[in-house]
Each structure stands twice: as structure tokens, then as C-alpha cells.
CSV table of C-alpha atoms in Angstrom, one decimal:
chain,number,residue,atom,x,y,z
A,1,UNK,CA,-34.6,14.8,1.2
A,2,UNK,CA,-35.4,17.4,-1.4
A,3,UNK,CA,-35.8,14.6,-3.6
A,4,UNK,CA,-38.7,12.9,-2.1
A,5,UNK,CA,-41.9,13.2,-4.1
A,6,UNK,CA,-43.4,14.3,-1.1
A,7,UNK,CA,-40.9,16.7,0.3
A,8,UNK,CA,-42.0,20.1,1.1
A,9,UNK,CA,-38.9,21.7,-0.2
A,10,UNK,CA,-39.0,23.5,-3.7
A,11,UNK,CA,-37.1,21.5,-6.5
A,12,UNK,CA,-35.2,23.3,-9.2
A,13,UNK,CA,-37.3,22.3,-12.2
A,14,UNK,CA,-40.8,23.4,-10.4
A,15,UNK,CA,-40.0,26.8,-9.3
A,16,UNK,CA,-41.3,28.6,-12.4
A,17,UNK,CA,-44.5,26.4,-12.5
A,18,UNK,CA,-45.3,27.2,-8.7
A,19,UNK,CA,-44.5,31.0,-9.6
A,20,UNK,CA,-47.1,30.8,-12.5
A,21,UNK,CA,-49.6,29.1,-10.2
A,22,UNK,CA,-49.2,31.2,-7.2
A,23,UNK,CA,-52.1,33.5,-6.3
A,24,UNK,CA,-51.3,37.3,-6.5
A,25,UNK,CA,-54.1,39.0,-4.3
A,26,UNK,CA,-55.2,38.2,-0.8
A,27,UNK,CA,-58.7,37.4,-2.5
A,28,UNK,CA,-57.4,34.7,-4.3
A,29,UNK,CA,-55.6,33.0,-1.3
A,30,UNK,CA,-57.2,29.9,-0.1
A,31,UNK,CA,-57.3,28.8,3.4
A,32,UNK,CA,-55.1,30.7,6.1
A,33,UNK,CA,-58.2,33.0,6.7
A,34,UNK,CA,-56.7,34.5,9.9
A,35,UNK,CA,-53.7,35.6,8.6
A,36,UNK,CA,-55.5,36.9,5.3
A,37,UNK,CA,-57.7,39.0,7.4
A,38,UNK,CA,-54.8,40.3,9.6
A,39,UNK,CA,-52.9,41.0,6.5
A,40,UNK,CA,-55.6,42.7,4.9
A,41,UNK,CA,-56.2,45.2,7.9
A,42,UNK,CA,-52.5,45.7,8.3
A,43,UNK,CA,-52.2,46.6,4.3
A,44,UNK,CA,-55.2,48.9,4.3
A,45,UNK,CA,-54.4,50.6,7.6
A,46,UNK,CA,-51.1,51.3,6.1
A,47,UNK,CA,-52.4,52.5,2.8
A,48,UNK,CA,-54.6,54.9,4.4
A,49,UNK,CA,-51.9,56.2,6.6
A,50,UNK,CA,-49.6,56.6,3.4
A,51,UNK,CA,-47.0,54.5,5.5
A,52,UNK,CA,-44.7,51.5,4.9
A,53,UNK,CA,-46.3,48.3,6.6
A,54,UNK,CA,-45.0,47.1,9.6
A,55,UNK,CA,-42.5,44.5,9.6
A,56,UNK,CA,-44.1,41.0,9.7
A,57,UNK,CA,-42.7,37.6,10.3
A,58,UNK,CA,-44.3,34.4,9.0
A,59,UNK,CA,-43.5,31.0,10.6
A,60,UNK,CA,-44.4,27.4,9.8
A,61,UNK,CA,-43.8,24.2,8.1
A,62,UNK,CA,-42.3,24.6,4.3
A,63,UNK,CA,-44.3,24.4,1.3
A,64,UNK,CA,-47.4,26.2,3.1
A,65,UNK,CA,-47.1,29.5,1.2
A,66,UNK,CA,-44.7,31.8,3.4
A,67,UNK,CA,-43.0,33.2,0.1
A,68,UNK,CA,-46.3,33.4,-1.6
A,69,UNK,CA,-47.7,35.5,1.2
A,70,UNK,CA,-44.8,38.0,1.2
A,71,UNK,CA,-45.3,38.5,-2.5
A,72,UNK,CA,-49.0,39.0,-2.0
A,73,UNK,CA,-48.1,41.6,0.6
A,74,UNK,CA,-45.8,43.4,-2.0
A,75,UNK,CA,-48.8,43.5,-4.4
A,76,UNK,CA,-51.4,44.7,-2.0
A,77,UNK,CA,-49.0,47.3,-1.1
A,78,UNK,CA,-48.4,48.3,-4.6
A,79,UNK,CA,-44.6,48.3,-3.8
A,80,UNK,CA,-41.5,46.3,-5.8
A,81,UNK,CA,-40.4,43.2,-3.4
A,82,UNK,CA,-36.7,42.3,-3.1
A,83,UNK,CA,-36.2,38.5,-2.2
A,84,UNK,CA,-33.1,37.1,-0.6
A,85,UNK,CA,-32.3,34.4,2.4
A,86,UNK,CA,-30.6,34.2,5.7
A,87,UNK,CA,-27.7,31.7,4.3
A,88,UNK,CA,-27.1,34.1,1.2
A,89,UNK,CA,-26.1,37.2,3.2
A,90,UNK,CA,-22.8,36.0,4.7
A,91,UNK,CA,-21.4,39.4,5.8
A,92,UNK,CA,-22.6,42.4,7.3
A,93,UNK,CA,-21.5,44.5,4.1
A,94,UNK,CA,-23.7,42.5,2.0
A,95,UNK,CA,-26.9,43.5,4.1
A,96,UNK,CA,-25.8,47.1,4.1
A,97,UNK,CA,-25.6,47.3,0.4
A,98,UNK,CA,-29.1,45.6,-0.1
A,99,UNK,CA,-30.5,48.1,2.8
A,100,UNK,CA,-29.1,51.0,1.1
A,101,UNK,CA,-30.6,50.4,-2.3
A,102,UNK,CA,-34.2,50.1,-0.9
A,103,UNK,CA,-36.8,52.4,-1.8
A,104,UNK,CA,-39.6,53.9,0.0
A,105,UNK,CA,-42.1,51.5,1.3
A,106,UNK,CA,-40.2,48.7,-0.6
A,107,UNK,CA,-40.6,45.1,0.7
A,108,UNK,CA,-37.5,42.9,1.6
A,109,UNK,CA,-38.3,39.5,1.9
A,110,UNK,CA,-35.6,37.4,3.9
A,111,UNK,CA,-36.4,33.5,3.6
A,112,UNK,CA,-34.9,31.6,6.5
A,113,UNK,CA,-34.4,34.5,8.5
A,114,UNK,CA,-33.1,32.1,11.5
A,115,UNK,CA,-30.1,31.5,9.6
A,116,UNK,CA,-29.0,35.2,9.5
A,117,UNK,CA,-25.3,35.4,11.0
A,118,UNK,CA,-25.1,37.3,14.4
A,119,UNK,CA,-22.9,40.3,12.8
A,120,UNK,CA,-25.8,40.4,9.9
A,121,UNK,CA,-28.5,40.7,12.7
A,122,UNK,CA,-26.6,43.6,14.5
A,123,UNK,CA,-26.9,45.6,11.3
A,124,UNK,CA,-30.5,44.7,10.7
A,125,UNK,CA,-31.7,45.6,14.5
A,126,UNK,CA,-31.1,49.7,13.6
A,127,UNK,CA,-32.3,49.2,10.2
A,128,UNK,CA,-35.7,47.7,11.3
A,129,UNK,CA,-36.0,50.1,14.4
A,130,UNK,CA,-34.8,53.3,13.6
A,131,UNK,CA,-34.5,53.1,9.7
A,132,UNK,CA,-30.4,53.7,9.9
A,133,UNK,CA,-27.3,52.0,9.2
A,134,UNK,CA,-24.5,52.6,11.6
A,135,UNK,CA,-21.2,52.6,10.6
A,136,UNK,CA,-17.8,52.8,12.4
A,137,UNK,CA,-14.9,54.5,10.2
A,138,UNK,CA,-11.3,54.5,11.4
A,139,UNK,CA,-9.7,52.5,14.1
A,140,UNK,CA,-8.5,53.5,17.6
A,141,UNK,CA,-8.8,57.0,19.1
A,142,UNK,CA,-9.8,58.5,15.9
A,143,UNK,CA,-12.6,55.7,14.9
A,144,UNK,CA,-15.9,57.9,14.6
A,145,UNK,CA,-19.3,56.6,14.1
A,146,UNK,CA,-21.8,57.6,11.0
A,147,UNK,CA,-25.5,56.9,11.0
A,148,UNK,CA,-26.9,56.7,7.5
A,149,UNK,CA,-30.4,57.0,7.2
A,150,UNK,CA,-32.5,54.7,5.1
A,151,UNK,CA,-36.1,55.1,3.5
A,152,UNK,CA,-38.8,53.7,5.4
A,153,UNK,CA,-39.1,49.9,4.3
A,154,UNK,CA,-40.9,46.7,5.3
A,155,UNK,CA,-38.9,43.3,6.2
A,156,UNK,CA,-41.1,40.4,5.7
A,157,UNK,CA,-39.2,37.2,7.5
A,158,UNK,CA,-40.1,33.7,6.8
A,159,UNK,CA,-38.8,31.0,9.0
A,160,UNK,CA,-39.5,27.0,9.7
A,161,UNK,CA,-37.7,27.3,13.0
A,162,UNK,CA,-39.3,30.2,15.1
A,163,UNK,CA,-37.6,29.1,18.2
A,164,UNK,CA,-34.0,29.4,16.6
A,165,UNK,CA,-34.5,33.2,15.9
A,166,UNK,CA,-33.0,35.4,18.6
A,167,UNK,CA,-35.3,37.3,21.0
A,168,UNK,CA,-34.2,40.8,19.8
A,169,UNK,CA,-34.9,40.0,16.3
A,170,UNK,CA,-38.2,38.7,16.9
A,171,UNK,CA,-39.2,41.6,19.0
A,172,UNK,CA,-38.6,43.9,15.9
A,173,UNK,CA,-41.3,42.5,13.8
A,174,UNK,CA,-44.8,44.4,14.6
A,175,UNK,CA,-46.5,41.1,13.3
A,176,UNK,CA,-46.3,37.4,13.8
A,177,UNK,CA,-48.3,35.0,12.0
A,178,UNK,CA,-48.2,31.2,12.0
A,179,UNK,CA,-48.9,29.4,8.5
A,180,UNK,CA,-50.8,26.2,9.2
A,181,UNK,CA,-51.4,23.0,7.3
A,182,UNK,CA,-54.4,22.9,4.7
A,183,UNK,CA,-57.7,21.1,5.6
A,184,UNK,CA,-58.9,18.7,2.5
A,185,UNK,CA,-61.2,21.1,1.1
A,186,UNK,CA,-58.7,23.8,0.6
A,187,UNK,CA,-56.2,21.3,-0.8
A,188,UNK,CA,-58.8,20.3,-3.4
A,189,UNK,CA,-59.4,24.0,-4.2
A,190,UNK,CA,-55.8,24.3,-4.6
A,191,UNK,CA,-55.6,21.3,-6.9
A,192,UNK,CA,-58.5,22.1,-8.8
A,193,UNK,CA,-57.0,25.6,-9.6
A,194,UNK,CA,-53.8,24.4,-10.4
A,195,UNK,CA,-55.3,21.9,-13.1
A,196,UNK,CA,-57.2,24.5,-14.6
A,197,UNK,CA,-53.8,26.7,-14.8
A,198,UNK,CA,-51.9,24.0,-16.3
A,199,UNK,CA,-55.0,22.9,-18.5
A,200,UNK,CA,-55.5,19.1,-17.1
A,201,UNK,CA,-58.4,17.3,-17.3
A,202,UNK,CA,-59.4,16.3,-14.0
A,203,UNK,CA,-62.6,15.2,-12.1
A,204,UNK,CA,-63.7,15.5,-8.5
A,205,UNK,CA,-62.8,12.1,-7.5
A,206,UNK,CA,-59.3,12.7,-8.8
A,207,UNK,CA,-59.0,16.1,-7.5
A,208,UNK,CA,-60.1,14.5,-3.8
A,209,UNK,CA,-57.6,11.7,-4.4
A,210,UNK,CA,-54.7,14.0,-4.9
A,211,UNK,CA,-55.7,16.4,-2.3
A,212,UNK,CA,-56.0,13.7,0.3
A,213,UNK,CA,-52.2,12.5,-0.5
A,214,UNK,CA,-50.9,16.0,-0.4
A,215,UNK,CA,-49.9,16.1,3.3
A,216,UNK,CA,-52.0,19.2,4.0
A,217,UNK,CA,-49.2,21.1,1.8
A,218,UNK,CA,-50.0,22.8,-1.4
A,219,UNK,CA,-46.4,22.7,-2.8
A,220,UNK,CA,-46.5,18.8,-2.3
A,221,UNK,CA,-50.3,18.7,-3.9
A,222,UNK,CA,-49.0,20.3,-6.7
A,223,UNK,CA,-46.1,18.1,-7.5
A,224,UNK,CA,-48.4,15.3,-7.2
A,225,UNK,CA,-50.8,16.8,-9.8
A,226,UNK,CA,-47.8,17.0,-12.0
A,227,UNK,CA,-46.7,13.6,-11.5
A,228,UNK,CA,-50.4,12.1,-12.0
A,229,UNK,CA,-50.7,14.2,-15.1
A,230,UNK,CA,-47.4,12.6,-16.8
A,231,UNK,CA,-49.1,9.1,-15.5
A,232,UNK,CA,-52.5,9.9,-17.2
A,233,UNK,CA,-50.9,11.3,-20.3
A,234,UNK,CA,-49.2,8.2,-21.1
A,235,UNK,CA,-51.5,5.4,-19.9
A,236,UNK,CA,-55.0,7.2,-19.4
A,237,UNK,CA,-55.6,9.5,-22.3
A,238,UNK,CA,-54.7,12.3,-20.4
A,239,UNK,CA,-57.8,12.6,-18.4
A,240,UNK,CA,-57.3,11.9,-14.3
A,241,UNK,CA,-59.9,10.2,-12.5
A,242,UNK,CA,-59.6,8.8,-9.0
A,243,UNK,CA,-58.5,5.3,-10.1
A,244,UNK,CA,-55.9,6.7,-12.5
A,245,UNK,CA,-54.7,9.1,-9.2
A,246,UNK,CA,-54.6,6.0,-7.3
A,247,UNK,CA,-52.6,3.8,-9.6
A,248,UNK,CA,-50.1,6.8,-10.1
A,249,UNK,CA,-49.4,7.6,-6.8
A,250,UNK,CA,-49.2,4.0,-5.8
A,251,UNK,CA,-46.4,3.8,-8.2
A,252,UNK,CA,-44.7,6.7,-6.7
A,253,UNK,CA,-44.9,4.7,-3.3
A,254,UNK,CA,-47.1,7.6,-1.9
A,255,UNK,CA,-50.0,5.9,0.1
A,256,UNK,CA,-53.4,7.1,0.8
A,257,UNK,CA,-52.5,9.2,3.6
A,258,UNK,CA,-49.7,10.8,2.0
A,259,UNK,CA,-46.7,8.8,3.4
A,260,UNK,CA,-44.0,7.4,1.8
A,261,UNK,CA,-41.2,4.9,2.4
A,262,UNK,CA,-39.3,7.0,4.7
A,263,UNK,CA,-42.3,7.8,6.8
A,264,UNK,CA,-43.2,4.1,6.8
A,265,UNK,CA,-40.0,3.0,8.1
A,266,UNK,CA,-39.7,5.4,10.9
A,267,UNK,CA,-43.1,4.3,12.2
A,268,UNK,CA,-42.2,0.8,11.6
A,269,UNK,CA,-39.0,1.2,13.4
A,270,UNK,CA,-40.9,2.5,16.6
A,271,UNK,CA,-43.3,0.0,16.6
A,272,UNK,CA,-41.5,-3.3,15.7
A,273,UNK,CA,-37.8,-2.6,16.8
A,274,UNK,CA,-38.8,-0.6,20.0
A,275,UNK,CA,-42.1,-2.1,20.7
A,276,UNK,CA,-44.0,1.4,20.2
A,277,UNK,CA,-41.6,3.5,22.2
A,278,UNK,CA,-40.7,5.5,23.8
A,279,UNK,CA,-37.5,5.9,22.2
A,280,UNK,CA,-35.2,8.9,21.6
A,281,UNK,CA,-34.9,10.6,18.5
A,282,UNK,CA,-31.1,9.9,18.0
A,283,UNK,CA,-31.8,6.3,18.2
A,284,UNK,CA,-34.9,6.3,15.7
A,285,UNK,CA,-32.3,8.3,13.4
A,286,UNK,CA,-29.7,5.6,13.5
A,287,UNK,CA,-32.1,2.7,12.8
A,288,UNK,CA,-33.2,4.2,9.7
A,289,UNK,CA,-30.0,5.7,8.7
A,290,UNK,CA,-31.0,9.5,8.5
A,291,UNK,CA,-29.9,12.2,10.3
A,292,UNK,CA,-31.8,13.5,13.4
A,293,UNK,CA,-32.7,16.9,11.9
A,294,UNK,CA,-34.2,15.2,8.9
A,295,UNK,CA,-36.4,13.2,11.0
A,296,UNK,CA,-37.2,16.2,13.3
A,297,UNK,CA,-38.0,18.6,10.7
A,298,UNK,CA,-38.9,16.7,7.7
A,299,UNK,CA,-40.7,13.4,9.1
A,300,UNK,CA,-42.1,14.3,12.4
A,301,UNK,CA,-44.4,17.4,11.8
A,302,UNK,CA,-46.9,15.5,9.7
A,303,UNK,CA,-46.6,12.5,11.4
A,304,UNK,CA,-47.6,14.6,14.8
A,305,UNK,CA,-50.3,16.1,12.5
A,306,UNK,CA,-51.9,13.0,11.7
A,307,UNK,CA,-51.9,11.8,15.3
A,308,UNK,CA,-49.6,8.7,14.3
A,309,UNK,CA,-46.7,9.9,16.8
A,310,UNK,CA,-46.3,11.6,20.1
A,311,UNK,CA,-43.4,13.4,21.8
A,312,UNK,CA,-43.0,12.7,25.3
A,313,UNK,CA,-40.3,13.7,27.6
A,314,UNK,CA,-39.0,10.0,27.4
A,315,UNK,CA,-38.7,9.9,23.6
A,316,UNK,CA,-41.1,9.1,20.8
A,317,UNK,CA,-44.3,6.9,20.7
A,318,UNK,CA,-46.3,5.6,17.9
A,319,UNK,CA,-50.2,5.7,18.7
A,320,UNK,CA,-52.9,3.7,18.1
A,321,UNK,CA,-53.8,5.1,14.8
A,322,UNK,CA,-50.1,4.5,13.5
A,323,UNK,CA,-50.6,0.8,14.3
A,324,UNK,CA,-54.0,0.7,12.7
A,325,UNK,CA,-52.4,2.4,9.4
A,326,UNK,CA,-49.5,-0.1,9.2
A,327,UNK,CA,-52.0,-3.1,10.1
A,328,UNK,CA,-50.0,-4.0,13.0
A,329,UNK,CA,-51.8,-5.4,15.9
A,330,UNK,CA,-51.6,-2.9,19.0
A,331,UNK,CA,-50.1,-3.7,22.2
A,332,UNK,CA,-50.8,-1.6,25.3
A,333,UNK,CA,-47.5,-0.6,26.7
A,334,UNK,CA,-46.8,-2.2,30.1
A,335,UNK,CA,-46.5,0.5,33.1
A,336,UNK,CA,-43.1,0.3,34.8
A,337,UNK,CA,-43.3,-1.1,38.2
A,338,UNK,CA,-41.7,0.7,41.0
A,339,UNK,CA,-39.9,-2.3,42.6
């Protein structure tokens, strides 16, 4: 799924470019006003008290800037940041080695924190709460516990699946913020800033066209900008207008609402094969030959955001908006009778 042009997951060839475009200060952050204001208060209060920042948990769909916020937090605190991820920490000893090398007030960013193993989490609990590492040396009656003090540091965790985070770990974060999808104005500002950094000639109409198909996700919008830039360089003298952007994105099979072939197949399956629903997630996944987790984590969030899909206790249901988008006549579902 990472190979989809509208995938919110980072691709290997764009990490360095995204890093160059990424804002470095809270003042440069576009949208996410509530998160920005709360973070600025936390940072300013910690700096005035000359203390480490409280542990922060960021959650929301991928591609919305959780990693960027973690780097901004470290920058605002004027401290280094150490980056790792839940799947990369396989053993408790790996985390212990990372924690024992942290410096005072340093930020430890753990991406996909919900994927930490249970044994690793047990090491993290006292480290976050008491700033200490507990070791057991020896076996049997001669075994003894040793506590190693750690400098006061900050854990910034990021997750796309808040429900999978264990309650004890979630309780140890002092501040929890949700990162939401971006609106049209914010997406236009992000595309415009990225075009300036990349030295791309683009007018306001071209900016709006790319932003409209960016699915409210900065990472997707920036990827579309780079692909449209390539198209404009080859076929339009390097200048991006609304028509150039429209032609380029149509060639990439991204429609005016940012849906690609998989999104439309899911909607078409529910509407045509299952008469609009309700239909179960596993049935939809089998009908489009994809994994249920892919449908639930990658496809559905944006369709729900657009109001094209409803999740009901009986299954997924396509809305009137989905029928209109696919240009399919809407049929009101019949109410089941009791007899």
C-alpha cells in the first residue's frame, strides 16, 4: 500500500525532501492551532521552570505531521532529539541502552509507540514515571534488584492506533494531542510553501487543484506536487497551472476528491455488489482482494472524513455523497420487515 500515490506512509525517496520542507518552529506550523497553542504553553512553562518537558503523546492518521511536531518540540526546548520506533526496539535491553545514554531534558521520540513489546513497556514504565531503570542481577535466592537513576528526559510518542496503546503506558503521558486532517486553506498554504522551497513555478489555481486532491494530508499533497512538477517540466515548460495539475493528476488516476483506484473500488463494491450495504469489513476486503487492516487503516479514514462511508453496527454503508461522486443513481435501502 505504501506504493500508492496517495499513501500517507513515507516513501524512501522522499524522506530527505520532506525533511528539507519540514517547519522547524511552532510559529511556522500551519493549521493544528489547538495543538500548537497547547504545546507552546507546555514548552514555555518547562523552560521557565528549567525542567524537562512533560511526556507528550501524539495520535492521528499517518502523514499529518506527528514526526514534525516531535522535532519542533525538541527545537523549541533547545535540546537534542533521539528518534526510534516501536518495531525497532525488539528487546528490553535495547531500550535500556537507549535510555541510559540520554542526556538531561533530551527528547526521545518513539514512532508507532503502540507496537512496543510488553517486556519493553515494563522497562519504560519506571523510566517515564520515576526516571529510573530497574535491573535484576543473579538468579534464585541470591538475586537482587538494582535501580539506576536516569536524567530527566521527555518521551514524545506517536501512534496511529490510540486504542492499541495499553492503559498503563497511556496514563504515563502527561499531555495527549490529536492531530487532525488539514482543511483546504491549510493545504494550499503547505503546497505554496513547498513550491517556494523546491523552486517550482505555480499559480494560485494550480496550488488549489493540488491541495484539493491532497486528502487533507500534507505528505500526500507534497508528493502530488512533486509528481505534477515532473509532468509540468516535461509537457508544460515547468509552469504549473490548474489545467496542468488536472491533467497530471488524472494521468496518475487521482480524481478531484483525491480518491484513487482502490478507494473507488471499495465504494463501487459496496454500492454495486452489495446494494449500498450494510456489509462487513471482511467481505469488502475479500471482494477487492485486499487485507481487512488495509481497508480499515488506509482506505476508510479518508472516506469517512468525506462522508462517503458510514460505519454501523451491521457493517459499512455507502452514503448519498458516495453515489453522487461515482455518478450512480441512489436507491434508498428498504427497511427490513418484522414478519
